[in-house]
Coordinates of C-alpha atoms in Angstrom, one line a residue:
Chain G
X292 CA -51.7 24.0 1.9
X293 CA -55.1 23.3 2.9
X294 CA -56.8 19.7 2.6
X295 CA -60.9 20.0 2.7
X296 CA -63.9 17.6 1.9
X297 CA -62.6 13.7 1.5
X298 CA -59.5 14.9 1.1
X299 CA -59.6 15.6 4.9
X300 CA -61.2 12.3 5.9
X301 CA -58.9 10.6 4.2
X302 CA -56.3 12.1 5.7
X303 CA -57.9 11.9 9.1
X304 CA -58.5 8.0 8.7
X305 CA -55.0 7.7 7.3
X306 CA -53.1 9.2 10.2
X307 CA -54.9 7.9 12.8
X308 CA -54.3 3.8 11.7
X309 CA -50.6 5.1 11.5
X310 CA -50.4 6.5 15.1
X311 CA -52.2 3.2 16.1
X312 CA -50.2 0.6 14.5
X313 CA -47.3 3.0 15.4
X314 CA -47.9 2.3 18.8
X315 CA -48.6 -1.3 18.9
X316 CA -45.9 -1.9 16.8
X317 CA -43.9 -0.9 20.0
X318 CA -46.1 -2.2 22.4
X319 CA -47.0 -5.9 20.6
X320 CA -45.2 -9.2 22.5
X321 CA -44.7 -11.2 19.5
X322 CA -41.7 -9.5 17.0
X323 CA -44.2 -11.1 14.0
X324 CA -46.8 -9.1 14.9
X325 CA -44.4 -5.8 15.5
X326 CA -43.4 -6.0 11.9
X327 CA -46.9 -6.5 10.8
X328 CA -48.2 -3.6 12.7
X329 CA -44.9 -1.5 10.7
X330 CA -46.3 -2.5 7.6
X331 CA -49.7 -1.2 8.0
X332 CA -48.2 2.0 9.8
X333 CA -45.5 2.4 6.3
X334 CA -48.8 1.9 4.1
X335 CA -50.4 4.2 6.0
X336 CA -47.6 6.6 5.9
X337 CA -47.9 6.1 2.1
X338 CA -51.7 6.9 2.1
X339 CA -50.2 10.3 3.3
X340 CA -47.4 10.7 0.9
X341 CA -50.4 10.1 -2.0
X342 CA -52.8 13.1 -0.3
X343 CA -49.5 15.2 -0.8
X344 CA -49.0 14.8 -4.2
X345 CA -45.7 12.1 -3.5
X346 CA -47.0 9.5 -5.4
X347 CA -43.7 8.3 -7.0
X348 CA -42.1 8.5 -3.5
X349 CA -45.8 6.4 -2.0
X350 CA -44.8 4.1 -4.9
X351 CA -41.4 3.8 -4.0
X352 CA -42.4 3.2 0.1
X353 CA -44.6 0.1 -0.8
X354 CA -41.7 -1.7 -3.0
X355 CA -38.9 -0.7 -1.3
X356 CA -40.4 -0.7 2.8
X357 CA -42.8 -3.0 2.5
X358 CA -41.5 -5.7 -0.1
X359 CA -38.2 -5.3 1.0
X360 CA -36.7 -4.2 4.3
X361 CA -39.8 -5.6 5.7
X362 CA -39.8 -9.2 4.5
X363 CA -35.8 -8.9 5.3
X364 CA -37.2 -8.4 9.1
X365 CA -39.7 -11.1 9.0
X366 CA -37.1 -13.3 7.7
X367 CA -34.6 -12.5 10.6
X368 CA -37.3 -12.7 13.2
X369 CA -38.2 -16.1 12.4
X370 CA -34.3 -17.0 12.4
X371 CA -33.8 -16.4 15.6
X372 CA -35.3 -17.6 18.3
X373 CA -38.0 -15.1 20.2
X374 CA -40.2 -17.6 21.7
X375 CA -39.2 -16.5 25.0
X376 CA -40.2 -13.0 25.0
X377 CA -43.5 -14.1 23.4
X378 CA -44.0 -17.1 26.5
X379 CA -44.2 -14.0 28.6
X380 CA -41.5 -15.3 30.4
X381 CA -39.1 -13.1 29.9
X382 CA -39.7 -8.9 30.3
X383 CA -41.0 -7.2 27.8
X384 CA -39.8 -3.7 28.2
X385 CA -35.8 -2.7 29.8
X386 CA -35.1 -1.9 33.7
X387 CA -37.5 0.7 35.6
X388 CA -34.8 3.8 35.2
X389 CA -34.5 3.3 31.7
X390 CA -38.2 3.1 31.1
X391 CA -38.5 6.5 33.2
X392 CA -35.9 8.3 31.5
X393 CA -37.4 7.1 28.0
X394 CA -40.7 8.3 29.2
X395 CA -39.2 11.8 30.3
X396 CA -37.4 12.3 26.7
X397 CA -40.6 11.9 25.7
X398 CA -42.7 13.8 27.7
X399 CA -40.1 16.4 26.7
X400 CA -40.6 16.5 23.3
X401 CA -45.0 16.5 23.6
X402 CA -44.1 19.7 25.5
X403 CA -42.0 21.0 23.1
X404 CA -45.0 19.9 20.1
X405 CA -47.4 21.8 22.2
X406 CA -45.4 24.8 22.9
X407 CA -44.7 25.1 19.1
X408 CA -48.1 25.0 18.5
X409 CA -49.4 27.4 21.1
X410 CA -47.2 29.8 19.5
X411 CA -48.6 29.5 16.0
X412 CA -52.4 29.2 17.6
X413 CA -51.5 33.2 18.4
X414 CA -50.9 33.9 14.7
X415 CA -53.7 31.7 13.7
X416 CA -56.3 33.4 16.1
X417 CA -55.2 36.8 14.3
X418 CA -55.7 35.5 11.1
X419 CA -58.9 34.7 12.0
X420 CA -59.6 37.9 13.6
X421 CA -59.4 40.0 10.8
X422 CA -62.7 37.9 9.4
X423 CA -60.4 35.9 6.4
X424 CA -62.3 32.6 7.5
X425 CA -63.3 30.2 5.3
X426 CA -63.2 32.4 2.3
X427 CA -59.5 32.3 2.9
X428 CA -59.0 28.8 2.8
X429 CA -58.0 27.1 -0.5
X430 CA -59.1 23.9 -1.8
X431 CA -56.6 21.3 -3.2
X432 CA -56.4 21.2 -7.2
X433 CA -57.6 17.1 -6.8
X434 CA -59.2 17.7 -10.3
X435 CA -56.3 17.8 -12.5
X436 CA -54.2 14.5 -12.9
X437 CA -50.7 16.2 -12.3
X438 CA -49.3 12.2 -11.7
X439 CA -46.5 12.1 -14.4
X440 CA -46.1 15.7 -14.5
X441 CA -44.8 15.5 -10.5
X442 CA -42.8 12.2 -10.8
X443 CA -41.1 14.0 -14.3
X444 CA -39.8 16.7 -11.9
X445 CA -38.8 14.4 -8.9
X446 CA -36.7 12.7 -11.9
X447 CA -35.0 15.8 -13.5
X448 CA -34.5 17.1 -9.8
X449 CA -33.0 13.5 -9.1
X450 CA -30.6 13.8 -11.4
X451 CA -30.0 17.2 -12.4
X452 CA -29.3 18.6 -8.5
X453 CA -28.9 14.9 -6.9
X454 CA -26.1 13.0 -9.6
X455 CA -23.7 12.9 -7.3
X456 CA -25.3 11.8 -4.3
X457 CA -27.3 9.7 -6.5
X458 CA -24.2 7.5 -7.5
X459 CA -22.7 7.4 -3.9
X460 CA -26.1 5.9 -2.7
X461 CA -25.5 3.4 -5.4
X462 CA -22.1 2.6 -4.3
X463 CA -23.9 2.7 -0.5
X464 CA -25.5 -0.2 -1.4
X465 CA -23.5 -2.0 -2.8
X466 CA -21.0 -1.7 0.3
X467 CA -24.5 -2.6 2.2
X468 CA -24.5 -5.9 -0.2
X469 CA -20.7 -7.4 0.4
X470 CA -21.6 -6.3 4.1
X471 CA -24.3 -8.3 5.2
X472 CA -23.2 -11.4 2.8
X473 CA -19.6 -11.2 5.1
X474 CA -21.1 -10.3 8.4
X475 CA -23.8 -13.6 8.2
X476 CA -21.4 -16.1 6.9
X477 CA -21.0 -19.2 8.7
X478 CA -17.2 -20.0 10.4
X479 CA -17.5 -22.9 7.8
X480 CA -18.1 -20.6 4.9
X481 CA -15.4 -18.5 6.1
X482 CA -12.7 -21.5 6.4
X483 CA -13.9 -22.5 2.6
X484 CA -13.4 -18.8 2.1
X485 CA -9.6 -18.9 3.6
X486 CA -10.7 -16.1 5.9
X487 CA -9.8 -17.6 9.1
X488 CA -6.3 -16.9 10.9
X489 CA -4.8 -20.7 11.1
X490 CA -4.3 -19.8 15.0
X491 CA -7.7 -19.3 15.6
X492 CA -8.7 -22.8 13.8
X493 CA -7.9 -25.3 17.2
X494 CA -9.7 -22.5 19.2
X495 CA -13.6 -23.0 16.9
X496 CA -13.1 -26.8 16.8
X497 CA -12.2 -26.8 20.4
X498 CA -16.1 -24.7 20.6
X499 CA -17.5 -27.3 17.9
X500 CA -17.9 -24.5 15.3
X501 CA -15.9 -26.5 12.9
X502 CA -15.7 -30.1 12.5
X503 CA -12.2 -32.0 12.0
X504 CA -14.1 -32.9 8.7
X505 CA -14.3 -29.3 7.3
X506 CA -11.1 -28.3 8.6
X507 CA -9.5 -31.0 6.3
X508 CA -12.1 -30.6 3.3
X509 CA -10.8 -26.9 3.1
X510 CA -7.2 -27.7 3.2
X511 CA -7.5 -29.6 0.5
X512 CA -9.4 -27.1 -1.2
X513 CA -6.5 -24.6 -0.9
X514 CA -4.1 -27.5 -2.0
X515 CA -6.2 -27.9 -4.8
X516 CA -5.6 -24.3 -5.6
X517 CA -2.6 -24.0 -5.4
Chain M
X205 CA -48.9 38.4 30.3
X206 CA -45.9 37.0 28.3
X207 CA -46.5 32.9 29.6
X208 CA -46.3 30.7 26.9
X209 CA -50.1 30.0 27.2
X210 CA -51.5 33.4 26.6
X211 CA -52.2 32.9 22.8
X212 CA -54.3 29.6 23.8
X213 CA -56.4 31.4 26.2
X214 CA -56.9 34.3 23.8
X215 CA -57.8 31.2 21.4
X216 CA -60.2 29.8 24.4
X217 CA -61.7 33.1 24.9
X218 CA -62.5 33.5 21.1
X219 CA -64.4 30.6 19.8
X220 CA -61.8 27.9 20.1
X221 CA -64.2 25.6 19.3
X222 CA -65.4 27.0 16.3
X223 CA -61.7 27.2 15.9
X224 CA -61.1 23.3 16.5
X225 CA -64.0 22.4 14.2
X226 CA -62.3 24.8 11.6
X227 CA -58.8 22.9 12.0
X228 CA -60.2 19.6 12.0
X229 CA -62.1 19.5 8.8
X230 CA -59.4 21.9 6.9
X231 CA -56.0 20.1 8.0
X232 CA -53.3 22.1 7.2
X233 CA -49.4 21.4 7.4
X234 CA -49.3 21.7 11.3
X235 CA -51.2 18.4 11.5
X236 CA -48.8 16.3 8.8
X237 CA -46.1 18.0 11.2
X238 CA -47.9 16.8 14.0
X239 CA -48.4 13.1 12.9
X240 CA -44.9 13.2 11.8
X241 CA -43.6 14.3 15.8
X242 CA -45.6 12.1 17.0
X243 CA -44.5 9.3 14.8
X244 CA -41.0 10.4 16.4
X245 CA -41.6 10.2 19.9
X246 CA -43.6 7.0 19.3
X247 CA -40.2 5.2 17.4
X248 CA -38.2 7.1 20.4
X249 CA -40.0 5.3 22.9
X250 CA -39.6 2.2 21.7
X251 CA -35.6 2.5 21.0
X252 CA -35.4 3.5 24.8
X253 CA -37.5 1.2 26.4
X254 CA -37.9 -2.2 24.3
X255 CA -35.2 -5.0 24.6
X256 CA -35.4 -7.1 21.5
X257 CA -33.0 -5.6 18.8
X258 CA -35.2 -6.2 16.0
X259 CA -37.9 -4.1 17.3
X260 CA -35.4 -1.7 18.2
X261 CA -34.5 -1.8 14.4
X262 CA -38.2 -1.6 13.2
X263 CA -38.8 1.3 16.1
X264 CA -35.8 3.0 13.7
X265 CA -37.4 2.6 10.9
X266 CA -40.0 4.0 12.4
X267 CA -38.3 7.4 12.8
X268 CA -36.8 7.8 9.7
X269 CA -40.1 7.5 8.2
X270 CA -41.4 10.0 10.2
X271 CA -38.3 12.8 9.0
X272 CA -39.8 11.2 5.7
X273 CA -43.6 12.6 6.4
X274 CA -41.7 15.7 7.4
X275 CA -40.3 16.5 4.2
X276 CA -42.7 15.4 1.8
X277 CA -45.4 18.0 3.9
X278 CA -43.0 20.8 3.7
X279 CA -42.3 19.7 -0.1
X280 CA -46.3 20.3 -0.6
X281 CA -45.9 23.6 1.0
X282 CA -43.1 25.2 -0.7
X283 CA -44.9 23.8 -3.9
X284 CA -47.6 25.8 -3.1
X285 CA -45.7 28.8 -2.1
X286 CA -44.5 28.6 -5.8
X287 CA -40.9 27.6 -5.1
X288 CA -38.3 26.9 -7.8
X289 CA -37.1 23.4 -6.6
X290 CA -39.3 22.4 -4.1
X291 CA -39.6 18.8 -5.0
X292 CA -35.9 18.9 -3.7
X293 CA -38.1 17.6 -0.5
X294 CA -39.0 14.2 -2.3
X295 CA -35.2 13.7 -3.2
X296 CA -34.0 13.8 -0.2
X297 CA -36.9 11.1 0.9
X298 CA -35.3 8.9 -2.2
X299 CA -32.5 9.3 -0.5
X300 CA -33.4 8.3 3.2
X301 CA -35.1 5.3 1.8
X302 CA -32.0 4.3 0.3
X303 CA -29.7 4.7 3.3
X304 CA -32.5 2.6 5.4
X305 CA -32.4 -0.4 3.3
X306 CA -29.0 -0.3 3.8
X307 CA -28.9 -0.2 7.3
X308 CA -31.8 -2.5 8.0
X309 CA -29.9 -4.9 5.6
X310 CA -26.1 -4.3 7.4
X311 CA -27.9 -4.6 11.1
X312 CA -30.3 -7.7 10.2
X313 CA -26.8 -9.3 9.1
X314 CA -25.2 -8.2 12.6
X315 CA -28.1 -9.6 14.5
X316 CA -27.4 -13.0 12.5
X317 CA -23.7 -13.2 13.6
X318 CA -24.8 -12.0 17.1
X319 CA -27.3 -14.6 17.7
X320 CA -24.6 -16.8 16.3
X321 CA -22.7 -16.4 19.1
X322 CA -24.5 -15.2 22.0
X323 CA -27.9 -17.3 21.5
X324 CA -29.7 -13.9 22.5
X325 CA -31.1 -10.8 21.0
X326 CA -31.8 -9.1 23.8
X327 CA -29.7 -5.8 24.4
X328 CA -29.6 -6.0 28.1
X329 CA -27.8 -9.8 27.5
X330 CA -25.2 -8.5 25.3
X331 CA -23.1 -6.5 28.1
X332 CA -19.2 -7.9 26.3
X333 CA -18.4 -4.4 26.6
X334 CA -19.5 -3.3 29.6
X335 CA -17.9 -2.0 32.7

């Protein structure tokens, strides 16, 4: 697999914004500007998946990644309340030690990158040794339109090989739905809901999580009920 | 003789740069493999060392993307090598994407009920279970 001509700039260009907003997606103060540095970097990423011949999985990276999880993080960030991290007044990064041990994992794992790749240089040097060069090197088939033809076999694969799996991601997400719908309810929601213990009702009004209003409002919901 | 750094040298001694130039305007898989490690450390880094949750999260996604480049480079490859389900590579992505949403979606909704109650999102605050 051998990229040349625009196919290489392209792919140049493409992976270098990614590495960038990569890194200021870490580094950036504001949490608003972190998820729009991920966006670039998973459009980026995209870019990539498109120069391999992915282009239903590119497509599928925009809609899902970028119109969805991503928006669901811009939507929590400006929920809560990060104003003090962005005021400076507050640090940006954890403790000293764990900063030093982060930077060790990853000092770690450049090594191990650049061992790999010594390795394979040796190979590579005697491949070019015995005079292959440039003859050797292939050019990508960019002039035939193989679009549906790829995203036909993704499809078959998906659910010829992946049917199973297929349906337990399916049922993944739907546990994923009921999940985040219980886990951000309200304690108000969750008394209309008759999912609070009765002992643990004088304990949230004692806190002000529940008003003597609501309390009553929802026992005369469940009267109604019954 | 047998350091790990004798094939560079033997690639120094033997036109490395013509070598460089070579690599740089032919990319091959190494360099999506590259882009993808370094993808990795860079999400790594920011698990380890940030302290708001949500970029933790987005530093996650971050990672998983970069198992994504992974396997849609080696996908190409065995492609190309003429194997017989090598688009198995993109399934798996479908797949990784799916299990993200999820997750971004379940830990979004934790962070809700944690702010909830602790008024912070900072990981270094939220010490209930510490020693």
């Amino acid at each position: 697999m051998v990229l040349s001509g625009w196919e290489s700039v392209f792919f140049w260009v493409f992976a270098l914004s990614a590495l960038v907003a990569g890194l200021l997606t870490v580094m950036a103060r504001n949490a608003v500007h972190s998820a729009l540095f991920l966006i670039s970097t998973l459009v980026s990423v995209a870019a990539l998946f498109v120069l391999l011949g992915a282009e239903f999985i590119a497509g599928v990276q925009i809609l899902v990644y970028v119109g969805g999880v991503m928006v669901l993080f811009l939507f929590v960030i400006m929920l809560v309340n990060v104003s003090a991290e962005e005021r400076g007044s507050e640090e940006l990064f954890n403790r000293t030690g764990q900063v030093t041990a982060a930077v060790c994992f990853v000092a770690l794992l450049v090594f191990g990158l650049f061992y790999a790749v010594n390795q394979s240089a040796g190979s590579f040097a005697s491949n070019r040794s015995e005079g292959a060069g440039a003859a050797r090197l292939r050019t990508a088939e960019t002039g035939v339109s193989k679009i549906s033809e790829d995203t036909q076999r993704v499809g078959a694969s998906l659910y010829r090989y992946g049917a199973l799996p297929f349906e337990i991601a399916s049922l993944l997400l739907l546990v994923a739905i009921v999940g985040s719908v219980l886990l951000a309810r309200t304690s108000k929601q969750e008394l209309v809901a008759d999912d609070v213990d009765p002992r643990v009702i004088p304990e949230l009004s004692a806190a002000g999580e529940l008003t003597p209003a609501e309390i009553e409002a929802a026992a005369r919901a469940k009267a109604f009920e019954v | 003789m047998n350091s790990p750094f004798t094939p560079a040298l033997a690639l120094l001694q033997g036109g490395a740069l013509d070598n460089l130039q070579q690599s740089l305007q032919h990319p091959d898989l190494s360099k999506f493999l590259i882009i993808g490690a370094l993808l990795f450390s860079i999400g790594v880094a920011g698990v380890l060392t940030r302290r708001n949750i949500i970029v933790i999260f987005m530093s996650i996604e971050l990672i998983l993307n970069a198992a994504n480049l992974n396997f849609i480079a080696f996908s190409r490859y065995l492609q190309e090598q003429g194997s017989v389900n090598a688009v198995a590579g993109q399934v798996f992505t479908v797949f990784i994407i799916v299990v993200a949403a999820a997750e971004a979606a379940i830990g979004l909704g934790l962070v809700i009920a944690l702010y909830r109650n602790r008024e912070t999102i900072f990981v270094d605050k939220i010490d209930l279970l510490k020693w």
